[in-house]
Amino acid sequence: MGAFFFLNFLKQTSLMDKITAAVSVITDDGATKTLLVMFSFAMFLGAVAPAGSSFVIAGSMLGVQGIPLLAIAAMGMFGNAPQSPCGLLRVPTDALAHTTGLPKGALSVSIAQLFFFFIAIAPLWTILFLGRENGKRMLWPAPVVGGVYAFTQYLTVYLLGVELANITAGLAAIGATVALAKRRGTPVSAEGLPQGDLTYLVPFVVLILLVLLTRLVSPLKAALTTQPLALEICFRAGGDVVEQVKFRYLYGAGSMAVGSVLISVAILRLNILILAPVFKQTL
Amino acid sequence: MAVAVSSFAAMANVMRDFGMNTAMAQGVADIAGRSFPLVSPLVGMLGTSITGSTAASNIFFGGFQMGVAQRFGLSGTAVGAAQVVGCTAGEMICPFNALTISSGLGLKGEEGRLMRRMLPSVALYAVLAMVGSFLDISYLSR
């Protein structure tokens, strides 16, 4: 829900149109656009958007560029797979460690090792097999960007833990894609993108900062993980508690998405009432 | 989502406490034998296809995978990684994701076509997952 709230905010404020224009400016090559939007950007968003919703957000940008929606949906179904182990700020890996009693650190590194190959080939696979309908096809950046993502993810998991892997690797992949596109792509006119207008980046920068601050600043992390606003679900059998699960909402990935929207409204000096239709659409 | 994940966690605990994981692990260990590393990702894939989530599949089948790993003296973290790589194959064909992505992109009613389009990729990915897991569990992580 947090992810769709974020998407609807981008649409409602026309920031999505600016992002789409910005992507068009980077390259005229269909495969490179796909690589940027449906791999690098969507994998980055996977940190806070579950069940393919990160690819819905990214795919909304690609849809207006004339690529069939079914092809975008297929790319989303495929791309969602390799990002899911580190998705939602580590929930799937935590779940396995909790159930099996395996140490989180060793398990995360083992997963990152096995996934290195799958992530490295994912962008090429996406463009070759699923995004057949996109225009010109410059294939060589795909394995390079996949390799950059896989290597950054492995390093992050090894050094910082699995929680920030999608964000750091996604940003590295975005940087690599843009750099490669600018190096080899055909220059494109900046029509529809006002010079110097970088407001479309605000929600994403806020999101990154929010996630980094809440994960790396210990007092903030402690305050959010011990907060009283939590849903506790308790299962009982014959009077005994079978399972008790506590969801710490303020620390969750969805809350990071909603929080970044609220802060962006303040930074961009938007009328708070703009959130009413956003909320309605999300529901 | 919260209620669904909690329910799977509760069910996984019931399965563990009543020995169901052990029984299943024994059964699969008897059938698969030393080729279990090839089967391990398929279990994760099945879990995600049914539950719609890697986290839920991990909760559901994590205990079972560890049971078999212990029986054969395999690395727990390597079998865990195989479970996760299998889960990701399941993500590509799970109806829940197809519904989320289709409805989000305005393709309601196209879920069947989308899942059919994914079948060749899922099949190839699953084979690669099986081979990768086999090499990892049997040779690299021993």
Short mmCIF file of C-alpha atoms in Angstrom, two decimals:
data_model
loop_
_atom_site.label_atom_id
_atom_site.label_comp_id
_atom_site.label_asym_id
_atom_site.label_seq_id
_atom_site.Cartn_x
_atom_site.Cartn_y
_atom_site.Cartn_z
CA MET A 1 0.00 0.00 0.00
CA GLY A 2 2.89 2.33 0.79
CA ALA A 3 4.33 1.71 -2.67
CA PHE A 4 1.05 2.51 -4.43
CA PHE A 5 0.66 5.62 -2.24
CA PHE A 6 4.10 6.70 -3.48
CA LEU A 7 3.16 5.97 -7.12
CA ASN A 8 -0.17 7.83 -6.90
CA PHE A 9 1.60 10.81 -5.33
CA LEU A 10 4.02 10.95 -8.29
CA LYS A 11 1.11 10.80 -10.73
CA GLN A 12 -1.06 13.33 -8.89
CA THR A 13 1.73 15.90 -8.69
CA SER A 14 2.83 15.37 -12.34
CA LEU A 15 6.28 14.41 -11.06
CA MET A 16 5.82 11.14 -12.98
CA ASP A 17 5.60 13.11 -16.25
CA LYS A 18 8.89 14.83 -15.43
CA ILE A 19 10.56 11.50 -14.61
CA THR A 20 9.33 10.07 -17.91
CA ALA A 21 10.70 13.11 -19.76
CA ALA A 22 14.01 12.75 -17.92
CA VAL A 23 14.29 9.09 -19.01
CA SER A 24 13.56 10.07 -22.63
CA VAL A 25 16.38 12.60 -22.53
CA ILE A 26 18.99 10.08 -21.40
CA THR A 27 18.76 7.82 -24.48
CA ASP A 28 16.68 7.08 -27.56
CA ASP A 29 17.55 3.38 -27.44
CA GLY A 30 14.59 1.23 -26.37
CA ALA A 31 16.71 -1.49 -24.78
CA THR A 32 18.70 1.00 -22.71
CA LYS A 33 15.49 2.71 -21.56
CA THR A 34 14.17 -0.70 -20.53
CA LEU A 35 17.41 -1.43 -18.73
CA LEU A 36 17.26 1.86 -16.84
CA VAL A 37 13.59 1.74 -15.91
CA MET A 38 12.68 -1.96 -15.64
CA PHE A 39 15.91 -3.13 -14.09
CA SER A 40 18.01 -0.47 -12.34
CA PHE A 41 15.20 1.80 -11.15
CA ALA A 42 12.69 -0.95 -10.35
CA MET A 43 15.27 -3.00 -8.42
CA PHE A 44 16.09 0.10 -6.37
CA LEU A 45 12.40 0.62 -5.57
CA GLY A 46 12.11 -3.05 -4.59
CA ALA A 47 13.57 -2.01 -1.23
CA VAL A 48 10.19 -0.57 -0.25
CA ALA A 49 7.71 -1.98 -2.77
CA PRO A 50 6.68 -5.68 -2.56
CA ALA A 51 5.00 -8.21 -4.88
CA GLY A 52 5.98 -6.55 -8.14
CA SER A 53 4.62 -3.11 -7.20
CA SER A 54 8.09 -1.59 -7.79
CA PHE A 55 7.76 -2.75 -11.41
CA VAL A 56 4.28 -1.25 -11.63
CA ILE A 57 5.74 2.13 -10.62
CA ALA A 58 8.62 1.77 -13.09
CA GLY A 59 6.42 0.25 -15.78
CA SER A 60 4.08 3.24 -15.66
CA MET A 61 6.96 5.32 -17.05
CA LEU A 62 7.71 2.85 -19.83
CA GLY A 63 4.06 2.47 -20.85
CA VAL A 64 3.85 6.06 -22.07
CA GLN A 65 6.90 5.42 -24.28
CA GLY A 66 4.85 3.08 -26.46
CA ILE A 67 5.99 -0.32 -25.17
CA PRO A 68 3.03 -2.77 -24.89
CA LEU A 69 1.74 -3.16 -21.35
CA LEU A 70 1.78 -6.97 -21.49
CA ALA A 71 5.52 -6.89 -22.30
CA ILE A 72 6.04 -4.49 -19.39
CA ALA A 73 4.05 -6.75 -17.08
CA ALA A 74 6.15 -9.77 -18.15
CA MET A 75 9.36 -7.84 -17.52
CA GLY A 76 7.96 -6.94 -14.09
CA MET A 77 7.12 -10.57 -13.26
CA PHE A 78 10.65 -11.63 -14.21
CA GLY A 79 12.51 -8.68 -12.69
CA ASN A 80 10.67 -8.97 -9.40
CA ALA A 81 12.23 -12.39 -8.86
CA PRO A 82 15.94 -11.58 -8.39
CA GLN A 83 15.23 -8.51 -6.26
CA SER A 84 12.91 -10.31 -3.83
CA PRO A 85 15.49 -11.92 -1.45
CA CYS A 86 16.72 -8.47 -0.39
CA GLY A 87 13.35 -6.83 -0.97
CA LEU A 88 11.27 -4.97 1.59
CA LEU A 89 14.43 -4.08 3.49
CA ARG A 90 15.38 -7.75 4.17
CA VAL A 91 12.03 -9.26 5.24
CA PRO A 92 12.33 -12.52 3.19
CA THR A 93 15.86 -13.29 4.42
CA ASP A 94 14.92 -12.44 8.00
CA ALA A 95 11.94 -14.78 7.73
CA LEU A 96 14.18 -17.69 6.70
CA ALA A 97 16.74 -16.95 9.43
CA HIS A 98 13.94 -16.73 12.03
CA THR A 99 12.37 -20.03 10.96
CA THR A 100 15.57 -22.05 10.63
CA GLY A 101 17.74 -20.48 13.33
CA LEU A 102 20.52 -19.92 10.77
CA PRO A 103 22.76 -16.88 11.41
CA LYS A 104 21.48 -13.92 9.37
CA GLY A 105 24.90 -12.74 8.24
CA ALA A 106 26.13 -16.09 6.90
CA LEU A 107 22.76 -16.84 5.30
CA SER A 108 22.66 -13.44 3.55
CA VAL A 109 26.17 -13.86 2.15
CA SER A 110 25.33 -17.38 0.95
CA ILE A 111 22.19 -16.08 -0.81
CA ALA A 112 24.10 -13.17 -2.38
CA GLN A 113 26.75 -15.60 -3.67
CA LEU A 114 24.22 -17.91 -5.29
CA PHE A 115 22.28 -14.96 -6.74
CA PHE A 116 25.30 -13.27 -8.29
CA PHE A 117 24.87 -15.14 -11.57
CA PHE A 118 21.08 -14.78 -11.69
CA ILE A 119 21.19 -11.03 -11.09
CA ALA A 120 24.05 -10.50 -13.52
CA ILE A 121 22.10 -12.13 -16.37
CA ALA A 122 18.67 -10.69 -15.39
CA PRO A 123 18.85 -7.45 -17.45
CA LEU A 124 20.01 -9.24 -20.61
CA TRP A 125 17.30 -11.85 -20.13
CA THR A 126 14.70 -9.10 -19.68
CA ILE A 127 15.65 -7.35 -22.91
CA LEU A 128 16.19 -10.47 -25.04
CA PHE A 129 13.22 -12.59 -24.05
CA LEU A 130 10.58 -10.34 -22.52
CA GLY A 131 11.04 -6.85 -23.94
CA ARG A 132 11.06 -7.90 -27.57
CA GLU A 133 8.78 -5.06 -28.58
CA ASN A 134 11.05 -2.18 -27.55
CA GLY A 135 12.63 -0.16 -30.35
CA LYS A 136 16.37 -0.08 -31.07
CA ARG A 137 18.31 -2.70 -29.17
CA MET A 138 21.69 -1.90 -27.73
CA LEU A 139 22.40 -5.11 -25.81
CA TRP A 140 25.94 -4.79 -24.54
CA PRO A 141 25.19 -2.47 -21.56
CA ALA A 142 22.82 -5.09 -20.09
CA PRO A 143 25.39 -7.61 -18.74
CA VAL A 144 27.63 -4.74 -17.61
CA VAL A 145 24.81 -3.17 -15.57
CA GLY A 146 23.77 -6.60 -14.27
CA GLY A 147 27.35 -7.20 -13.15
CA VAL A 148 27.53 -3.80 -11.44
CA TYR A 149 24.28 -4.53 -9.59
CA ALA A 150 25.35 -8.04 -8.54
CA PHE A 151 28.79 -6.92 -7.38
CA THR A 152 27.42 -3.94 -5.39
CA GLN A 153 24.74 -6.11 -3.82
CA TYR A 154 27.29 -8.71 -2.76
CA LEU A 155 29.58 -6.05 -1.28
CA THR A 156 26.69 -4.41 0.59
CA VAL A 157 25.46 -7.71 2.00
CA TYR A 158 28.99 -8.64 3.04
CA LEU A 159 29.86 -5.26 4.61
CA LEU A 160 26.55 -3.73 5.77
CA GLY A 161 24.00 -6.53 5.73
CA VAL A 162 21.11 -7.40 3.46
CA GLU A 163 18.84 -4.52 4.47
CA LEU A 164 20.33 -1.81 2.25
CA ALA A 165 21.37 -4.06 -0.65
CA ASN A 166 18.57 -3.10 -3.07
CA ILE A 167 19.14 0.61 -2.49
CA THR A 168 22.92 0.65 -2.91
CA ALA A 169 22.95 -1.82 -5.82
CA GLY A 170 20.00 -0.08 -7.49
CA LEU A 171 21.72 3.31 -7.29
CA ALA A 172 24.96 1.84 -8.65
CA ALA A 173 23.04 0.24 -11.54
CA ILE A 174 21.20 3.52 -12.30
CA GLY A 175 24.54 5.34 -12.36
CA ALA A 176 26.12 2.70 -14.60
CA THR A 177 23.16 2.69 -17.02
CA VAL A 178 23.10 6.49 -17.34
CA ALA A 179 26.89 6.63 -17.80
CA LEU A 180 26.83 3.93 -20.50
CA ALA A 181 23.83 5.50 -22.26
CA LYS A 182 25.47 8.92 -22.36
CA ARG A 183 28.69 7.43 -23.68
CA ARG A 184 27.19 5.53 -26.61
CA GLY A 185 23.60 6.72 -27.06
CA THR A 186 22.29 9.25 -29.55
CA PRO A 187 21.73 12.71 -28.03
CA VAL A 188 18.04 13.46 -27.51
CA SER A 189 16.33 16.84 -27.26
CA ALA A 190 15.24 17.81 -23.76
CA GLU A 191 11.71 18.62 -24.85
CA GLY A 192 9.23 18.55 -21.96
CA LEU A 193 11.92 18.75 -19.29
CA PRO A 194 12.50 22.31 -18.06
CA GLN A 195 16.24 23.01 -17.72
CA GLY A 196 17.45 22.73 -14.14
CA ASP A 197 14.16 21.36 -12.82
CA LEU A 198 15.14 18.47 -10.58
CA THR A 199 12.02 18.45 -8.41
CA TYR A 200 11.16 14.96 -9.69
CA LEU A 201 14.15 13.65 -7.76
CA VAL A 202 12.94 14.99 -4.38
CA PRO A 203 10.73 12.03 -3.33
CA PHE A 204 13.48 9.54 -4.24
CA VAL A 205 16.25 11.46 -2.48
CA VAL A 206 14.02 11.76 0.60
CA LEU A 207 13.24 8.04 0.45
CA ILE A 208 16.92 7.11 0.28
CA LEU A 209 17.84 9.44 3.14
CA LEU A 210 14.94 8.21 5.26
CA VAL A 211 15.90 4.56 4.80
CA LEU A 212 19.62 5.23 5.41
CA LEU A 213 18.97 7.35 8.52
CA THR A 214 16.54 4.88 10.09
CA ARG A 215 18.87 1.95 9.43
CA LEU A 216 22.28 3.44 10.16
CA VAL A 217 21.62 5.94 12.99
CA SER A 218 21.34 3.76 16.07
CA PRO A 219 19.22 6.05 18.32
CA LEU A 220 16.71 6.60 15.52
CA LYS A 221 16.60 2.89 14.77
CA ALA A 222 16.07 2.10 18.44
CA ALA A 223 13.28 4.67 18.72
CA LEU A 224 11.41 3.22 15.76
CA THR A 225 11.91 -0.45 16.59
CA THR A 226 10.72 -0.04 20.17
CA GLN A 227 7.79 2.26 19.38
CA PRO A 228 4.41 1.33 20.78
CA LEU A 229 2.58 1.62 17.43
CA ALA A 230 2.73 -2.01 16.45
CA LEU A 231 0.34 -4.75 15.45
CA GLU A 232 0.75 -7.87 17.50
CA ILE A 233 -0.89 -11.01 16.23
CA CYS A 234 -1.14 -13.90 18.60
CA PHE A 235 -2.23 -17.45 17.76
CA ARG A 236 -3.35 -19.73 20.56
CA ALA A 237 -4.01 -23.48 20.72
CA GLY A 238 -5.53 -24.88 23.89
CA GLY A 239 -4.62 -21.77 25.85
CA ASP A 240 -0.93 -21.86 24.82
CA VAL A 241 0.54 -19.23 22.54
CA VAL A 242 1.57 -20.97 19.31
CA GLU A 243 2.96 -17.94 17.53
CA GLN A 244 3.24 -14.26 18.27
CA VAL A 245 4.26 -11.89 15.51
CA LYS A 246 4.87 -8.19 16.07
CA PHE A 247 4.84 -5.77 13.13
CA ARG A 248 6.74 -2.56 13.83
CA TYR A 249 4.91 -0.24 11.52
CA LEU A 250 7.04 2.88 11.81
CA TYR A 251 10.16 0.89 10.85
CA GLY A 252 8.50 -0.94 7.96
CA ALA A 253 9.21 -0.42 4.27
CA GLY A 254 5.71 0.89 3.55
CA SER A 255 6.09 3.55 6.24
CA MET A 256 9.32 4.69 4.60
CA ALA A 257 7.42 5.23 1.32
CA VAL A 258 4.57 7.10 3.04
CA GLY A 259 7.02 9.13 5.15
CA SER A 260 8.99 10.19 2.08
CA VAL A 261 5.76 11.42 0.44
CA LEU A 262 4.84 13.51 3.50
CA ILE A 263 8.32 15.05 3.71
CA SER A 264 8.33 15.71 -0.05
CA VAL A 265 5.02 17.58 0.25
CA ALA A 266 6.68 19.88 2.81
CA ILE A 267 9.90 20.33 0.79
CA LEU A 268 8.08 21.02 -2.48
CA ARG A 269 5.65 23.34 -0.62
CA LEU A 270 2.61 21.54 -1.97
CA ASN A 271 -0.88 21.90 -0.57
CA ILE A 272 -1.42 19.04 1.89
CA LEU A 273 -4.90 18.55 0.41
CA ILE A 274 -3.24 17.09 -2.68
CA LEU A 275 -2.87 13.92 -0.60
CA ALA A 276 -6.65 13.43 -0.35
CA PRO A 277 -7.06 12.08 -3.93
CA VAL A 278 -3.77 10.19 -3.56
CA PHE A 279 -5.12 8.43 -0.47
CA LYS A 280 -8.44 7.73 -2.18
CA GLN A 281 -6.76 6.22 -5.27
CA THR A 282 -4.53 4.07 -3.09
CA LEU A 283 -7.47 2.65 -1.17
CA MET B 1 -0.33 -8.87 4.39
CA ALA B 2 0.49 -8.76 8.11
CA VAL B 3 -2.29 -11.21 8.91
CA ALA B 4 -1.27 -13.53 6.05
CA VAL B 5 2.40 -13.65 7.09
CA SER B 6 1.46 -14.24 10.74
CA SER B 7 -0.86 -17.06 9.73
CA PHE B 8 1.91 -18.75 7.75
CA ALA B 9 4.27 -18.32 10.72
CA ALA B 10 1.72 -19.91 13.04
CA MET B 11 1.12 -22.78 10.64
CA ALA B 12 4.88 -23.34 10.24
CA ASN B 13 5.21 -23.59 14.04
CA VAL B 14 2.33 -26.03 14.28
CA MET B 15 3.93 -28.14 11.52
CA ARG B 16 7.27 -28.08 13.36
CA ASP B 17 5.82 -28.83 16.80
CA PHE B 18 3.75 -31.77 15.58
CA GLY B 19 6.65 -33.30 13.68
CA MET B 20 5.19 -32.70 10.23
CA ASN B 21 8.41 -31.10 8.95
CA THR B 22 10.41 -34.09 10.15
CA ALA B 23 8.01 -36.53 8.51
CA MET B 24 8.07 -34.62 5.21
CA ALA B 25 11.85 -34.29 5.37
CA GLN B 26 12.16 -38.04 5.94
CA GLY B 27 9.85 -38.78 3.01
CA VAL B 28 11.63 -36.45 0.60
CA ALA B 29 15.05 -37.59 1.80
CA ASP B 30 14.05 -41.21 1.08
CA ILE B 31 12.79 -40.38 -2.41
CA ALA B 32 15.32 -37.75 -3.54
CA GLY B 33 18.34 -39.21 -1.79
CA ARG B 34 21.62 -37.56 -2.70
CA SER B 35 19.94 -35.61 -5.50
CA PHE B 36 18.13 -33.45 -2.93
CA PRO B 37 20.17 -30.32 -3.91
CA LEU B 38 18.35 -30.51 -7.26
CA VAL B 39 14.96 -30.75 -5.54
CA SER B 40 15.55 -28.07 -2.90
CA PRO B 41 14.86 -25.02 -5.15
CA LEU B 42 11.68 -26.68 -6.47
CA VAL B 43 10.34 -26.80 -2.91
CA GLY B 44 10.92 -23.05 -2.51
CA MET B 45 9.33 -22.47 -5.92
CA LEU B 46 6.26 -24.44 -4.92
CA GLY B 47 6.00 -22.42 -1.69
CA THR B 48 6.07 -19.07 -3.45
CA SER B 49 3.66 -20.18 -6.15
CA ILE B 50 1.15 -21.16 -3.47
CA THR B 51 1.66 -18.39 -0.91
CA GLY B 52 2.56 -15.51 -3.23
CA SER B 53 5.57 -14.40 -1.21
CA THR B 54 9.22 -15.38 -0.75
CA ALA B 55 8.98 -14.52 2.95
CA ALA B 56 5.92 -16.75 3.42
CA SER B 57 7.51 -19.60 1.47
CA ASN B 58 10.63 -19.31 3.63
CA ILE B 59 8.54 -19.50 6.78
CA PHE B 60 6.49 -22.37 5.39
CA PHE B 61 9.27 -24.61 4.07
CA GLY B 62 12.40 -23.32 5.87
CA GLY B 63 12.09 -25.88 8.68
CA PHE B 64 11.56 -28.71 6.22
CA GLN B 65 14.62 -27.72 4.15
CA MET B 66 16.78 -27.64 7.28
CA GLY B 67 15.45 -31.04 8.34
CA VAL B 68 16.63 -32.62 5.09
CA ALA B 69 19.92 -30.68 5.16
CA GLN B 70 20.68 -32.09 8.61
CA ARG B 71 19.82 -35.62 7.49
CA PHE B 72 22.36 -35.48 4.67
CA GLY B 73 24.92 -33.35 6.52
CA LEU B 74 24.59 -30.51 4.01
CA SER B 75 25.40 -26.86 4.65
CA GLY B 76 22.33 -25.16 6.16
CA THR B 77 23.11 -21.76 4.64
CA ALA B 78 23.63 -23.29 1.18
CA VAL B 79 20.31 -25.16 1.38
CA GLY B 80 18.71 -21.91 2.63
CA ALA B 81 20.10 -20.10 -0.42
CA ALA B 82 18.71 -22.86 -2.67
CA GLN B 83 15.31 -22.43 -1.02
CA VAL B 84 15.45 -18.68 -1.76
CA VAL B 85 16.58 -19.08 -5.38
CA GLY B 86 13.67 -21.47 -5.85
CA CYS B 87 11.33 -18.93 -4.28
CA THR B 88 12.37 -16.37 -6.85
CA ALA B 89 11.45 -18.78 -9.66
CA GLY B 90 8.03 -19.12 -8.02
CA GLU B 91 7.69 -15.32 -7.88
CA MET B 92 7.66 -15.30 -11.70
CA ILE B 93 4.58 -17.45 -11.94
CA CYS B 94 2.69 -16.66 -8.76
CA PRO B 95 -0.92 -15.52 -9.29
CA PHE B 96 -0.66 -12.88 -6.54
CA ASN B 97 2.14 -11.02 -8.35
CA ALA B 98 0.36 -11.40 -11.69
CA LEU B 99 -2.73 -9.83 -10.14
CA THR B 100 -0.74 -6.96 -8.53
CA ILE B 101 1.20 -6.16 -11.70
CA SER B 102 -1.74 -6.57 -14.08
CA SER B 103 -4.11 -4.44 -12.04
CA GLY B 104 -1.40 -1.84 -11.38
CA LEU B 105 -0.74 -1.48 -15.12
CA GLY B 106 -4.42 -1.48 -16.05
CA LEU B 107 -4.38 -5.02 -17.49
CA LYS B 108 -7.17 -6.54 -15.41
CA GLY B 109 -8.27 -9.90 -16.77
CA GLU B 110 -4.92 -10.48 -18.54
CA GLU B 111 -3.36 -12.46 -15.68
CA GLY B 112 -3.69 -15.78 -17.53
CA ARG B 113 -1.99 -14.46 -20.67
CA LEU B 114 0.75 -12.92 -18.55
CA MET B 115 1.42 -16.18 -16.69
CA ARG B 116 1.46 -18.15 -19.95
CA ARG B 117 3.99 -15.70 -21.37
CA MET B 118 6.18 -16.32 -18.34
CA LEU B 119 6.24 -20.13 -18.64
CA PRO B 120 9.35 -20.50 -20.89
CA SER B 121 11.35 -18.10 -18.71
CA VAL B 122 10.23 -19.84 -15.51
CA ALA B 123 11.16 -23.26 -16.89
CA LEU B 124 14.63 -22.13 -17.97
CA TYR B 125 15.20 -20.18 -14.73
CA ALA B 126 14.12 -23.19 -12.64
CA VAL B 127 16.59 -25.46 -14.48
CA LEU B 128 19.40 -22.92 -13.89
CA ALA B 129 18.33 -22.67 -10.22
CA MET B 130 18.51 -26.45 -9.85
CA VAL B 131 21.95 -26.67 -11.49
CA GLY B 132 23.29 -23.67 -9.53
CA SER B 133 21.99 -25.01 -6.22
CA PHE B 134 23.37 -28.48 -6.92
CA LEU B 135 26.84 -27.10 -7.63
CA ASP B 136 26.69 -24.77 -4.60
CA ILE B 137 25.43 -27.35 -2.10
CA SER B 138 27.38 -30.36 -3.40
CA TYR B 139 30.74 -28.75 -4.18
CA LEU B 140 31.19 -25.05 -3.34
CA SER B 141 29.74 -25.02 0.19
CA ARG B 142 30.90 -28.40 1.47
#
